[in-house]
Every structure is written in C-alpha cells, then in structure tokens.
Coordinates of C-alpha atoms and ligand atoms in Angstrom, one line a residue:
X1 CA -56.0 19.8 99.7
X2 CA -59.9 20.5 99.5
X3 CA -59.5 21.2 95.7
X4 CA -57.4 18.0 95.5
X5 CA -60.1 15.9 97.2
X6 CA -62.8 17.6 95.2
X7 CA -60.7 16.4 92.0
X8 CA -60.2 12.9 93.6
X9 CA -64.1 12.8 94.2
X10 CA -65.0 13.9 90.5
X11 CA -62.5 11.1 89.1
X12 CA -64.1 8.3 91.4
X13 CA -67.7 9.7 90.1
X14 CA -66.6 9.4 86.8
X15 CA -64.9 5.9 87.2
X16 CA -68.2 5.1 88.4
X17 CA -70.2 6.6 85.6
X18 CA -67.7 4.4 83.3
X19 CA -68.8 1.0 84.8
X20 CA -71.6 0.0 82.4
X21 CA -70.7 -3.3 81.2
X22 CA -71.7 -4.6 77.9
X23 CA -72.7 -8.0 76.7
X24 CA -71.0 -9.7 74.0
X25 CA -73.7 -11.7 72.1
X26 CA -73.6 -11.8 68.4
X27 CA -69.6 -13.1 67.7
X28 CA -70.3 -16.2 68.5
X29 CA -68.4 -17.8 65.1
X30 CA -65.5 -15.5 65.7
X31 CA -65.3 -16.5 69.5
X32 CA -65.5 -20.1 68.4
X33 CA -62.9 -19.7 65.8
X34 CA -60.7 -17.8 68.6
X35 CA -61.0 -20.5 71.0
X36 CA -60.1 -23.3 68.1
X37 CA -57.0 -20.9 67.1
X38 CA -54.6 -21.7 70.4
X39 CA -54.2 -18.3 70.5
X40 CA -50.5 -17.9 72.0
X41 CA -50.9 -17.0 75.8
X42 CA -48.7 -13.8 75.4
X43 CA -51.5 -12.2 73.3
X44 CA -54.3 -12.6 76.0
X45 CA -51.8 -11.6 78.9
X46 CA -52.8 -8.7 80.6
X47 CA -49.4 -7.6 80.6
X48 CA -49.5 -7.1 76.7
X49 CA -52.3 -4.5 77.5
X50 CA -51.0 -0.8 76.4
X51 CA -50.8 0.9 79.8
X52 CA -50.8 4.7 79.0
X53 CA -52.2 4.6 75.8
X54 CA -55.8 5.7 75.4
X55 CA -58.1 2.7 75.2
X56 CA -61.5 1.6 76.6
X57 CA -62.0 -0.8 79.3
X58 CA -62.6 -3.4 76.5
X59 CA -64.0 -4.2 72.9
X60 CA -63.1 -2.7 69.7
X61 CA -62.5 1.0 68.8
X62 CA -61.3 2.8 65.7
X63 CA -61.1 6.5 64.6
X64 CA -61.0 9.3 67.2
X65 CA -64.0 11.8 66.4
X66 CA -64.5 15.5 67.4
X67 CA -61.6 16.0 69.9
X68 CA -62.7 19.2 71.8
X69 CA -62.0 21.4 74.7
X70 CA -64.8 22.6 76.9
X71 CA -65.2 24.7 80.0
X72 CA -61.9 23.1 81.7
X73 CA -62.2 19.6 80.1
X74 CA -61.0 17.7 77.1
X75 CA -63.5 15.5 75.3
X76 CA -62.7 12.4 73.3
X77 CA -65.4 10.6 71.1
X78 CA -64.5 7.6 69.1
X79 CA -65.8 4.7 66.8
X80 CA -66.5 2.1 69.5
X81 CA -68.3 -1.5 69.1
X82 CA -70.1 -1.8 72.6
X83 CA -70.7 -5.6 71.5
X84 CA -67.2 -6.9 70.7
X85 CA -63.6 -6.8 69.6
X86 CA -64.0 -6.4 65.8
X87 CA -65.6 -3.7 64.0
X88 CA -69.6 -3.2 64.1
X89 CA -72.3 -2.1 65.8
X90 CA -70.8 1.3 65.8
X91 CA -71.4 4.2 68.3
X92 CA -69.6 7.1 69.5
X93 CA -67.9 6.3 72.8
X94 CA -67.1 9.4 75.2
X95 CA -64.4 10.0 77.4
X96 CA -63.5 13.0 79.4
X97 CA -59.9 14.1 80.8
X98 CA -58.4 17.1 82.7
X99 CA -55.0 16.9 81.1
X100 CA -55.4 14.5 77.8
X101 CA -53.6 11.9 79.9
X102 CA -56.2 10.7 82.5
X103 CA -59.5 9.5 80.9
X104 CA -62.7 8.6 82.7
X105 CA -65.5 7.1 80.3
X106 CA -68.9 8.5 80.2
X107 CA -71.8 6.5 78.3
X108 CA -71.7 6.6 74.3
X109 CA -72.7 10.2 73.2
X110 CA -74.2 9.3 69.7
X111 CA -76.0 6.1 69.1
X112 CA -78.2 5.0 66.1
X113 CA -81.7 6.5 67.0
X114 CA -83.1 8.2 64.0
X115 CA -83.6 7.1 60.4
X116 CA -80.7 8.9 59.0
X117 CA -78.1 7.3 61.3
X118 CA -79.9 3.9 62.0
X119 CA -77.2 1.7 60.3
X120 CA -74.4 3.4 61.9
X121 CA -73.0 6.7 63.6
X122 CA -69.6 7.2 61.7
X123 CA -66.9 9.6 62.0
X124 CA -67.3 13.4 62.5
X125 CA -65.8 16.5 64.2
X126 CA -66.9 19.1 66.5
X127 CA -66.9 22.9 65.6
X128 CA -67.2 25.6 68.4
X129 CA -70.1 27.9 67.3
X130 CA -69.5 31.7 68.2
X131 CA -71.5 31.7 71.6
X132 CA -69.0 28.8 72.9
X133 CA -71.4 26.1 72.0
X134 CA -69.8 23.0 70.3
X135 CA -71.5 21.1 67.6
X136 CA -71.0 17.7 66.3
X137 CA -71.5 16.7 62.6
X138 CA -71.3 13.3 61.8
X139 CA -71.9 10.7 59.0
X140 CA -75.0 8.6 59.5
X141 CA -75.6 5.2 57.5
X142 CA -79.3 5.6 56.4
X143 CA -79.4 2.5 54.5
X144 CA -77.9 -0.8 55.2
X145 CA -78.1 -2.3 51.6
X146 CA -75.8 0.2 50.0
X147 CA -74.3 2.0 52.7
X148 CA -76.2 5.2 52.0
X149 CA -74.2 8.0 53.8
X150 CA -75.4 11.5 55.0
X151 CA -74.4 14.0 57.4
X152 CA -76.2 14.8 60.7
X153 CA -75.6 17.2 63.6
X154 CA -76.0 16.8 67.5
X155 CA -76.0 19.6 70.1
X156 CA -75.5 19.2 73.8
X157 CA -78.8 19.1 75.9
X158 CA -77.1 21.2 78.4
X159 CA -74.5 23.7 77.9
X160 CA -73.9 24.1 81.5
X161 CA -72.6 20.5 81.9
X162 CA -68.9 20.6 81.3
X163 CA -68.9 17.0 80.6
X164 CA -71.4 17.3 77.6
X165 CA -72.9 13.9 78.9
X166 CA -75.8 14.1 76.8
X167 CA -76.4 15.1 73.1
X168 CA -79.7 15.8 70.9
X169 CA -80.1 15.3 67.3
X170 CA -82.5 18.0 66.2
X171 CA -85.4 16.8 64.0
X172 CA -84.4 18.5 60.8
X173 CA -81.4 16.1 60.6
X174 CA -79.8 15.1 58.1
X175 CA -78.6 18.2 57.2
X176 CA -76.3 17.3 54.2
X177 CA -77.4 14.5 51.6
X178 CA -75.5 13.2 48.6
X179 CA -77.1 15.0 46.0
X180 CA -75.9 16.3 42.3
X181 CA -74.0 13.2 41.4
X182 CA -72.2 12.7 44.7
X183 CA -71.2 8.8 45.1
X184 CA -73.6 8.1 48.2
X185 CA -71.6 5.1 49.4
X186 CA -68.3 7.3 49.7
X187 CA -69.4 10.6 51.2
X188 CA -68.4 10.9 54.7
X189 CA -66.2 12.3 57.8
X190 CA -67.1 15.9 58.0
X191 CA -64.1 18.2 59.2
X192 CA -64.7 21.0 61.8
X193 CA -65.9 24.1 60.1
X194 CA -64.3 27.5 59.8
X195 CA -65.5 30.7 59.6
X196 CA -64.5 33.5 57.1
X197 CA -64.2 36.6 59.5
X198 CA -65.0 38.5 56.3
X199 CA -68.4 37.0 55.3
X200 CA -69.2 35.2 58.5
X201 CA -70.2 31.9 56.4
X202 CA -69.1 28.5 57.5
X203 CA -67.3 25.9 55.5
X204 CA -66.5 22.3 55.9
X205 CA -65.3 19.3 54.0
X206 CA -66.7 16.0 53.4
X207 CA -64.4 13.2 52.2
X208 CA -65.5 11.5 49.0
X209 CA -64.7 10.2 45.5
X210 CA -65.1 12.3 42.4
X211 CA -67.0 10.5 39.7
X212 CA -68.0 7.0 40.0
X213 CA -65.8 4.9 37.7
X214 CA -62.1 4.3 37.8
X215 CA -59.8 6.8 36.1
X216 CA -57.9 6.2 32.8
X217 CA -55.8 2.8 32.7
X218 CA -57.4 1.6 35.7
X219 CA -56.2 4.4 37.9
X220 CA -58.1 4.6 41.1
X221 CA -61.1 7.2 41.0
X222 CA -59.8 10.7 42.3
X223 CA -60.2 11.0 46.2
X224 CA -62.1 14.5 46.6
X225 CA -62.8 16.7 49.5
X226 CA -65.8 18.6 49.0
X227 CA -66.5 22.0 50.4
X228 CA -70.2 22.7 51.9
X229 CA -71.0 26.3 53.0
X230 CA -73.4 27.7 55.5
X231 CA -74.6 30.8 56.9
X232 CA -76.6 29.0 60.0
X233 CA -75.1 25.8 60.2
X234 CA -78.4 24.3 59.1
X235 CA -78.7 24.8 55.5
X236 CA -75.4 23.7 53.5
X237 CA -74.7 24.1 49.9
X238 CA -72.0 22.7 47.9
X239 CA -69.3 24.7 46.2
X240 CA -69.0 23.6 42.5
X241 CA -65.6 22.1 42.8
X242 CA -63.7 20.2 45.5
X243 CA -61.3 22.0 47.6
X244 CA -59.0 19.5 46.1
X245 CA -58.9 16.1 44.5
X246 CA -56.1 13.5 43.4
X247 CA -55.9 10.2 41.8
X248 CA -55.7 8.3 45.1
X249 CA -59.0 6.6 45.6
X250 CA -61.5 7.3 48.4
X251 CA -60.5 10.2 50.8
X252 CA -61.7 9.2 54.3
X253 CA -61.4 11.6 57.5
X254 CA -60.3 14.5 55.6
X255 CA -58.6 17.3 57.9
X256 CA -57.8 20.9 56.9
X257 CA -56.3 23.6 59.4
X258 CA -53.9 26.5 59.3
X259 CA -50.4 26.3 60.8
X260 CA -48.3 29.4 61.5
X261 CA -45.0 30.2 59.4
X262 CA -42.9 31.4 62.2
X263 CA -41.5 27.9 63.0
X264 CA -43.0 28.2 66.9
X265 CA -45.4 25.4 68.3
X266 CA -48.3 27.6 68.8
X267 CA -51.6 26.4 67.1
X268 CA -53.7 28.7 64.9
X269 CA -57.6 28.2 65.3
X270 CA -59.2 28.2 61.8
X271 CA -61.6 30.7 62.2
X272 CA -59.6 33.2 63.4
X273 CA -57.5 33.5 60.2
X274 CA -58.7 36.8 58.1
X275 CA -57.6 37.7 54.7
X276 CA -54.9 39.7 56.0
X277 CA -53.5 37.2 58.8
X278 CA -53.7 34.6 55.9
X279 CA -50.3 35.7 54.7
X280 CA -48.6 34.4 58.0
X281 CA -50.0 31.0 57.8
X282 CA -50.0 28.0 55.4
X283 CA -52.5 25.3 55.3
X284 CA -52.2 21.5 56.0
X285 CA -54.7 19.0 53.9
X286 CA -54.7 15.3 55.2
X287 CA -56.7 12.6 54.0
X288 CA -56.9 9.1 55.0
X289 CA -56.2 6.9 52.0
X290 CA -58.7 4.0 52.1
X291 CA -56.7 2.0 49.6
X292 CA -53.6 2.2 51.5
X293 CA -55.0 2.8 55.0
X294 CA -52.4 5.4 55.7
X295 CA -52.6 9.1 56.4
X296 CA -51.1 11.7 54.0
X297 CA -50.7 15.3 54.1
X298 CA -49.5 18.2 52.1
X299 CA -48.7 21.5 52.9
X300 CA -49.9 24.5 50.7
X301 CA -52.2 27.7 50.3
X302 CA -55.7 27.8 50.6
X303 CA -57.3 30.4 48.0
X304 CA -60.4 31.6 50.1
X305 CA -62.0 33.3 47.3
X306 CA -61.9 30.4 44.9
X307 CA -62.8 27.6 47.9
X308 CA -59.6 25.9 46.7
X309 CA -56.5 24.4 48.2
X310 CA -53.2 23.9 46.2
X311 CA -50.1 22.0 47.8
X312 CA -46.9 23.9 47.6
X313 CA -45.0 20.8 45.8
X314 CA -46.9 20.5 42.8
X315 CA -45.9 16.4 43.1
X316 CA -47.2 16.8 46.8
X317 CA -50.2 14.3 46.0
X318 CA -47.6 11.8 44.7
X319 CA -44.9 12.3 47.0
X320 CA -47.1 11.1 49.9
X321 CA -45.8 13.0 53.3
X322 CA -47.1 10.7 56.2
X323 CA -48.0 12.0 59.6
X324 CA -46.6 8.5 60.6
X325 CA -45.0 5.9 58.5
X326 CA -46.2 3.2 60.9
X327 CA -49.9 2.1 61.8
X328 CA -51.6 5.4 62.1
X329 CA -54.8 5.9 60.5
X330 CA -58.2 8.3 60.1
X331 CA -56.6 10.9 62.6
X332 CA -57.8 14.2 63.7
X333 CA -56.4 17.5 64.9
X334 CA -58.2 19.9 67.2
X335 CA -57.0 23.4 68.3
X336 CA -56.6 23.6 72.1
X337 CA -57.4 26.9 73.4
X338 CA -56.2 26.3 76.8
X339 CA -52.7 25.9 75.7
X340 CA -52.9 27.3 72.3
X341 CA -51.7 24.6 70.3
X342 CA -53.1 22.1 67.6
X343 CA -52.8 18.4 68.6
X344 CA -53.3 15.4 66.6
X345 CA -55.1 12.3 67.5
X346 CA -54.7 9.1 65.4
X347 CA -56.0 5.2 65.7
X348 CA -53.3 2.5 65.8
X349 CA -55.1 -0.7 65.0
X350 CA -53.9 -4.0 66.2
X351 CA -51.1 -6.4 64.0
X352 CA -52.5 -9.6 65.4
X353 CA -55.7 -11.5 64.0
X354 CA -59.1 -10.9 64.6
X355 CA -59.1 -14.0 66.4
X356 CA -56.5 -12.8 68.6
X357 CA -58.5 -9.8 69.3
X358 CA -61.8 -11.7 70.4
X359 CA -59.6 -13.8 72.7
X360 CA -58.0 -10.6 74.1
X361 CA -61.7 -8.9 74.2
X362 CA -60.1 -5.6 73.1
X363 CA -58.8 -4.1 69.7
X364 CA -57.5 -0.6 69.1
X365 CA -55.7 2.1 70.8
X366 CA -55.5 5.6 70.2
X367 CA -51.8 7.1 69.9
X368 CA -50.4 9.4 72.2
X369 CA -51.5 12.9 71.5
X370 CA -49.3 15.1 69.5
X371 CA -48.4 18.7 69.0
X372 CA -48.1 19.5 65.7
X373 CA -46.7 22.6 63.8
X374 CA -44.7 23.9 60.9
X375 CA -41.3 23.0 60.4
X376 CA -39.2 26.0 59.9
X377 CA -38.4 24.7 56.4
X378 CA -42.2 25.2 55.5
X379 CA -42.1 21.9 53.9
X380 CA -43.4 19.4 56.5
X381 CA -44.8 19.2 59.9
X382 CA -43.3 18.2 63.2
X383 CA -44.7 16.1 66.0
X384 CA -43.9 15.8 69.5
X385 CA -45.8 14.0 72.2
X386 CA -48.0 16.5 74.3
X387 CA -45.7 17.7 77.2
X388 CA -48.4 16.3 79.7
X389 CA -47.4 12.7 79.0
X390 CA -44.1 13.5 80.8
X391 CA -46.1 13.8 84.0
X392 CA -46.3 9.9 83.9
X393 CA -42.1 9.6 84.0
X394 CA -41.1 8.0 87.0
X395 CA -37.8 6.2 88.0
X396 CA -35.1 6.8 85.1
X397 CA -31.3 5.9 84.1
X398 CA -29.1 7.6 81.7
X399 CA -26.5 6.9 79.6
X400 CA -23.7 9.7 78.9
X401 CA -20.9 10.0 76.1
X402 CA -21.2 5.8 75.7
X403 CA -19.4 4.8 72.4
X404 CA -21.1 2.1 70.6
X405 CA -18.6 0.1 68.7
X406 CA -19.3 -1.2 65.3
X407 CA -21.3 -4.8 66.1
X408 CA -21.7 -3.9 69.5
X409 CA -24.8 -3.3 71.8
X410 CA -25.2 -1.8 75.1
X411 CA -28.1 -2.4 77.8
X412 CA -30.0 0.3 79.4
X413 CA -30.3 -1.4 82.6
X414 CA -31.8 -0.3 86.0
X415 CA -35.5 0.2 85.2
X416 CA -38.3 -2.0 83.8
X417 CA -38.8 -0.9 80.0
X418 CA -42.1 -2.5 79.1
X419 CA -43.7 0.8 79.8
X420 CA -40.9 3.5 79.3
X421 CA -40.1 6.9 77.6
X422 CA -36.6 7.0 76.0
X423 CA -34.9 10.1 74.4
X424 CA -31.5 9.4 73.0
X425 CA -29.0 11.8 71.0
X426 CA -26.6 10.0 68.6
X427 CA -23.4 11.4 67.2
X428 CA -20.6 10.2 64.9
X429 CA -17.8 11.8 63.1
X430 CA -18.8 13.6 60.2
X431 CA -15.9 12.2 58.3
X432 CA -17.6 8.5 58.8
X433 CA -20.2 9.6 56.0
X434 CA -17.6 8.6 53.5
X435 CA -18.5 4.8 54.8
X436 CA -22.3 5.4 54.2
X437 CA -23.8 2.8 52.1
X438 CA -24.5 3.6 48.2
X439 CA -28.2 4.2 47.9
X440 CA -29.9 2.1 45.3
X441 CA -31.5 4.4 42.8
X442 CA -34.2 2.1 42.4
X443 CA -35.2 2.6 46.2
X444 CA -34.5 6.1 46.5
X445 CA -38.2 7.1 46.5
X446 CA -39.3 4.0 48.6
X447 CA -38.2 4.2 52.2
X448 CA -40.2 0.9 53.1
X449 CA -38.6 -1.2 50.2
X450 CA -35.4 0.0 51.3
X451 CA -35.8 -0.9 54.9
X452 CA -37.4 -4.2 53.9
X453 CA -34.1 -5.0 51.8
X454 CA -31.8 -3.3 54.5
X455 CA -33.5 -4.5 57.7
X456 CA -32.0 -3.8 61.4
X457 CA -29.6 -7.0 60.8
X458 CA -28.3 -6.2 57.5
X459 CA -24.6 -4.6 58.5
X460 CA -24.0 -1.1 56.8
X461 CA -21.8 1.8 56.9
X462 CA -23.0 4.6 59.0
X463 CA -26.0 2.7 60.8
X464 CA -28.1 0.6 61.4
X465 CA -27.9 2.3 64.8
X466 CA -30.6 2.8 67.2
X467 CA -32.7 1.0 69.8
X468 CA -33.7 -2.7 70.5
X469 CA -36.9 -2.1 72.4
X470 CA -39.1 -4.9 74.3
X471 CA -36.1 -7.4 73.7
X472 CA -35.6 -10.6 75.6
X473 CA -32.6 -11.1 77.7
X474 CA -31.3 -13.3 75.0
X475 CA -32.0 -11.0 72.2
X476 CA -34.0 -13.5 70.7
X477 CA -37.1 -11.4 70.5
X478 CA -36.4 -7.6 69.9
X479 CA -37.9 -4.6 67.9
X480 CA -35.5 -2.2 66.1
X481 CA -36.2 1.4 65.9
X482 CA -33.0 2.7 64.0
X483 CA -31.4 5.2 61.5
X484 CA -29.3 4.4 58.5
X485 CA -27.4 6.8 56.3
X486 CA -26.9 6.6 52.6
X487 CA -25.0 8.3 49.8
X488 CA -27.0 9.1 46.9
X489 CA -25.7 7.7 43.6
X490 CA -25.3 11.1 41.9
X491 CA -23.8 13.1 45.0
X492 CA -25.9 15.7 47.0
X493 CA -26.7 15.4 50.7
X494 CA -26.5 12.0 52.5
X495 CA -30.0 10.6 52.8
X496 CA -31.3 9.4 56.4
X497 CA -33.7 6.3 56.8
X498 CA -35.8 5.7 59.9
X499 CA -37.1 2.4 60.4
X500 CA -39.0 0.1 62.8
X501 CA -38.1 -3.5 62.2
X502 CA -40.5 -6.0 64.2
X503 CA -39.3 -9.0 62.2
X504 CA -37.6 -10.4 65.4
X505 CA -40.4 -8.8 67.8
X506 CA -42.1 -12.1 68.6
X507 CA -41.8 -15.7 68.3
X508 CA -45.7 -15.8 67.7
X509 CA -45.9 -16.7 63.9
X510 CA -49.5 -15.3 63.5
X511 CA -48.5 -11.7 63.6
X512 CA -48.3 -9.0 60.7
X513 CA -44.8 -7.7 61.3
X514 CA -44.2 -5.4 58.6
X515 CA -41.1 -3.2 58.7
X516 CA -42.1 0.5 58.7
X517 CA -40.0 3.3 57.3
X518 CA -39.5 7.1 56.4
X519 CA -37.0 9.2 55.0
X520 CA -35.9 12.1 57.4
X521 CA -35.6 15.3 55.9
X522 CA -32.5 16.3 58.0
X523 CA -29.0 17.6 57.6
X524 CA -26.7 15.0 58.8
X525 CA -23.5 16.6 57.9
X526 CA -22.9 17.3 61.3
X527 CA -23.3 13.6 62.5
X528 CA -26.1 14.2 64.9
X529 CA -29.6 12.7 65.2
X530 CA -31.9 12.2 68.3
X531 CA -34.5 9.5 68.7
X532 CA -37.5 9.4 71.1
X533 CA -39.5 6.1 71.5
X534 CA -42.5 5.9 73.6
X535 CA -42.8 2.1 74.4
X536 CA -46.0 0.5 75.6
X537 CA -46.2 -3.2 76.1
X538 CA -47.4 -3.7 72.7
X539 CA -46.8 -0.5 70.9
X540 CA -43.5 1.4 70.2
X541 CA -44.2 5.0 68.9
X542 CA -41.1 6.9 67.7
X543 CA -40.1 10.3 66.8
X544 CA -36.8 10.7 64.8
X545 CA -35.1 13.9 64.5
X546 CA -37.2 16.0 66.8
X547 CA -40.6 14.6 65.3
X548 CA -39.6 15.0 61.7
X549 CA -40.3 11.4 60.7
X550 CA -42.8 9.2 63.1
X551 CA -43.4 5.6 63.1
X552 CA -46.0 3.8 65.3
X553 CA -45.6 -0.1 65.3
X554 CA -47.7 -2.7 67.2
X555 CA -45.6 -5.3 68.5
X556 CA -46.5 -8.7 70.5
X557 CA -43.7 -10.3 72.1
X558 CA -44.0 -13.6 73.7
X559 CA -40.8 -13.6 76.0
X560 CA -40.1 -9.8 76.4
X561 CA -43.1 -9.0 78.6
X562 CA -43.3 -7.4 81.8
X563 CA -40.4 -7.4 83.8
X564 CA -38.6 -9.5 81.0
X565 CA -38.5 -6.6 78.8
X566 CA -35.1 -5.0 77.9
X567 CA -33.6 -2.0 76.2
X568 CA -30.7 -1.7 74.7
X569 CA -28.5 0.6 72.0
X570 CA -27.0 -1.2 69.1
X571 CA -24.7 -0.3 66.1
X572 CA -24.7 -2.5 63.2
X573 CA -22.9 -0.3 60.9
X574 CA -19.1 0.2 60.4
X575 CA -18.9 3.5 61.7
X576 CA -18.5 4.0 65.4
X577 CA -21.5 5.6 66.8
X578 CA -21.6 7.6 70.3
X579 CA -24.8 8.0 72.6
X580 CA -24.0 11.7 73.6
X581 CA -26.9 11.2 76.3
X582 CA -29.9 8.7 76.7
X583 CA -32.5 9.0 79.2
X584 CA -35.4 6.4 79.9
X585 CA -37.7 6.6 82.3
X586 CA -40.4 4.1 83.3
X587 CA -44.1 5.0 82.8
X588 CA -46.7 5.2 85.2
X589 CA -50.1 4.0 84.3
X590 CA -52.7 6.8 84.2
X591 CA -56.5 6.4 85.1
X592 CA -57.7 5.0 81.6
X593 CA -61.5 4.8 81.4
X594 CA -61.5 2.1 83.9
X595 CA -59.1 -0.3 81.9
Ligands
DQQ1 N1 -64.2 4.6 60.0 C1 -65.4 5.1 60.0 C2 -65.7 5.7 58.5 C3 -64.5 6.3 58.2 C4 -63.3 5.4 58.6 C5 -66.5 4.0 60.3 C6 -62.2 5.3 58.7 O1 -66.5 7.2 58.9 O2 -64.5 6.5 56.9 O3 -66.0 3.6 61.6 O4 -61.6 4.3 59.5

C-alpha cells in the first residue's frame, strides 16, 4: 500500500512538473487563417483528441528521439515546438514513464543554447556507455541561412537522478562536422552507437546524401548512411565509404540494429554482438526517405571488417519494405534491457490542414510503441503493440463463429469503440480461393495503387472483408480496414492485400484521405488471417497477420465521434467469411503528459 502511495505521489509530482505552460505568440498569420477557415467543429472537438497515444498537452510534435531505459524509467524525447502547433522553434521535449503507457512531461531536455545548435536541436539518439551513463548525440543547426548541420553531444548532469532532468552540453561541441565533401545541409540524425567487443571502438551512422547533384537521367541523389568511428566518444572519424547507399534521395533518421534469427521475440543489444555471435543475427537498416516521407527497411548482413551492409535481397532497396504502409515516419528503435526486447517508436503526423492544427492547438502523435523481431522466414520484421498496452483494456465484447455472408455487415455492439482494441480472426473455405479476383499484372508491385483501384466499396471475390471502424450509425462515415485476395496472372500462391480506406471516414471535405495499402506475405491457402486494430478517436493503427503488415491512418470523423462511433465487420466479396473469434475492448485513458 505504501509502495502504491509512493508511486501515486511520484506521478502527482511529475504531473506538476509537467504543468509549465507555453505562450503562442508568433503564429498570428496562421491563427488568422485558422479563424477565417471555418474549421469544422469536429476537428476542434476534444473528443477527437487521441486518448492513449503519446502526445504532449499541446503544440506540435514530430520525430521520437533517443528512447532509452534508465534506472527503472523509460525516457522519450521528441521534436517539439513549444510555441505552436506547426513545425518550428524545435527543442527536445522530454517525458518519462514506468510502463511506456503512462507518461509524465518534464521540462525540455535540449534547447538551442550554444553556437552549434543555435538554430535548431534536431533529431538524434542515445547510447548507453559501459558505465551505464546515457549520452545523447543530436543534430544542431549552426547557421540559419543554409541550415548548416553538425552533431553535438549532451550528458546527464546528475547520473543519480533516474529522471535525467538536466542535460549538459560539453564545451568540445560540435563533435562531428561536415568535412570532406559532405553536404552540410543534408547531414543529420545520428543513430545509437554500437561497440564491437573485439576492438572496443564505437560506430554510428549519420543520414545524408552521397554527392551533391542529381543522378543520371534526373534520378534522385543517392541517400547514404555514413559511418563514424571513435574510441572515446569524442573524436570521431568517418569511414571511407558509407555503410550503404541507394538512389532514393536524402536518408533521414537512419536506424541500424541486429535481430535474432531464432524467430523468437527477444531483442538483441547492438554492442553485445561479437564476431562469433554475429553469425546468429541479421541486421536491419531503416531509412526515412525525405522525398517520400515513408520509412523503408531492408534485412541483410553487416560486414564488420569492411564496415559495409549488404541487403539479403539484391533488389531490396527498390522493393521498399516498410515498417508501416500508412502515416508513420522518422521512427527509431531502442533495446529495452528490462524486458530484453527491441521497441520501435514512430511519429504519425496529422492528415488535416495546418489551419486545423492551429485551431486544435496540437499536431502529431507517436504511434503505440511496437515490439519488433525477425519473421521466421528471415525476410521481414514482425511488429506487435507492446504488451503493456493491454493493461488499458476495459469492458469487452466478443463474437464467435459468426458467418458474414457476401454483401453483409454485422455490428459489434455493447461497448464504446471510439477508443478500442479489436482482435479478430477470419476464416473462409479454401475452395473459395478459386473465386478470388485476378491480379492486374500492372499493379502487382504497387499495393497502394491496387487498393486505390479496388477500394473497400468495390465488390470482389475473396474480400474485401474486414472492419469498418469509427463508423456512424448510418454508416455514412466509416473507415475500412480490410483484406482482399488476388490470383496472380501466371499462377502461384494467392496474393493478399491489406488496406485502410478512409475515403468515407469523414464528411469534412478538407482532409487528406489517401488509401494506404501493403501486401501481406502470408500463406492464405488455409483460409485464415488475423487483424488487430487499435482505434483511438483520430487514429487507426492496424496489424495484419500477426504484425506482418501494419497500417496507421489518421481519420477525423464528423459524426462518428465519442459515443456515436460504431464498429462493424463487413464482407464485400462473393465468398462467405467467418469470424472465428473477435474480441473488442474499450481502452482506458492513461496518464498522458497532463493532456
Ligand atoms: N525531423 C528533424 C530532422 C529530421 C526530420 C527536424 C525528420 O532532424 O531529419 O525536426 O522528420
């Protein structure tokens, strides 16, 4: 009881610490625009504010930075504008949590204060030194005229403070500057460093471009992840060649880490991998493509002697595996020593207008943290919401062995579903695969185009089947999350498409409502597939086939708000589909930075 009291007290204290308010003063023109734009009331309705996704009390947020675990506390830093709901004045906001679900805001950890970060404290990562001290390396913008980018470090002032409230920038900053042909305006977002047990040297990556101009035939310049090495975390030298590069344009927020090949969920701490144990791991290289604003990764091998990375799939850089086929960017993983897992954080921007954001007073959330591990095939990652999120589950309803006939829908009633967690297993007769639609070869490599052409309301063979979430009672508004099965033109195994179609998600006409889609690399010949959707008022985060394909979508209903939001299972195909089991839980609101 006493212990519980202490925890509650600690939370109250932290909530007080979080109370510092900020003044909006330099967004007059946007504010005026917002006032003139007759923002639909639903956008500013507090019921549209996400309930259990990470967000501060107000204002703009983007990239998650330097997630780490220290003395019993999880820390998340993030890009934050203390002065308004659009990007600008960027500082590192700082929040702490015991469980990755309940968060308390502290004062910003890193703000412009030295010549080498005077014009911005941009993204970066944390590394835990051998004595347990975390060190942050981040990008500082040191000239405003050309966005000149350098890398700085910051250390905790007091390592006995588990909340790491104060960060000190040593006088030897900046510690990495863009020399030797590096494009100084495209040189940012250092990764967590790793140390090879054999030589004790630190390595890290910095996102950049190789060369200055465009490639042949107007191709974008090569995105590049440069390797820097150091013995003392102070003097860093660049390896001659980048770890990897590809003709994709600028690589923001690179991430590079080992994953075990056993198929188990356990994570691998990068500095624990020796030459010998390296045989039991593969590596993941992720880059955030500035040109597309999506996060792409490949799985491959790391040649430690040559300091080079080679994707297993030679066409991997063009094939574009994504963490998430929706709105998810600038992500970053960290190794959680408390539960020996690797956790992925990613930023989800709004899909409304900047004027809407100013009117709401907030913009941006972080996706629910996901555990990531290597699929047993070795070809891709699997992702699943961290188990802690299940502590928020409240009242539930279930469906069992429910047949959804072609063209039918069934309501999942009895709980509020504006803030919910839904897990569903679908089944259909394997013989119905004969009625699956033919796959247009022109779209066979482009899930998004395919879903754009064969959206949720276009009848099919096997599928579309799935969920209508955040739906109004008359279903005028609804966001469809669904699967659709295709027969490839030249035979071979059926192709499964997973889509989120928000075309009908709102009566508000001013929204960006693209369909999002990815293929699901699964064997559907047994007629079974699962779906989980985390619904949170203006976000739907979905995990297909146990986390093989993930799609996060921002939606802003105008009718399906609060108690008026409904949930349905639907089947728009010709084949009968059975819900073997569906459970939907109401989700409670955790402590969220005083929001
Ligand atoms: N956001 C940061 C940059 C990074 C970009 C600036 C990615 O460091 O490249 O806020 O969203």
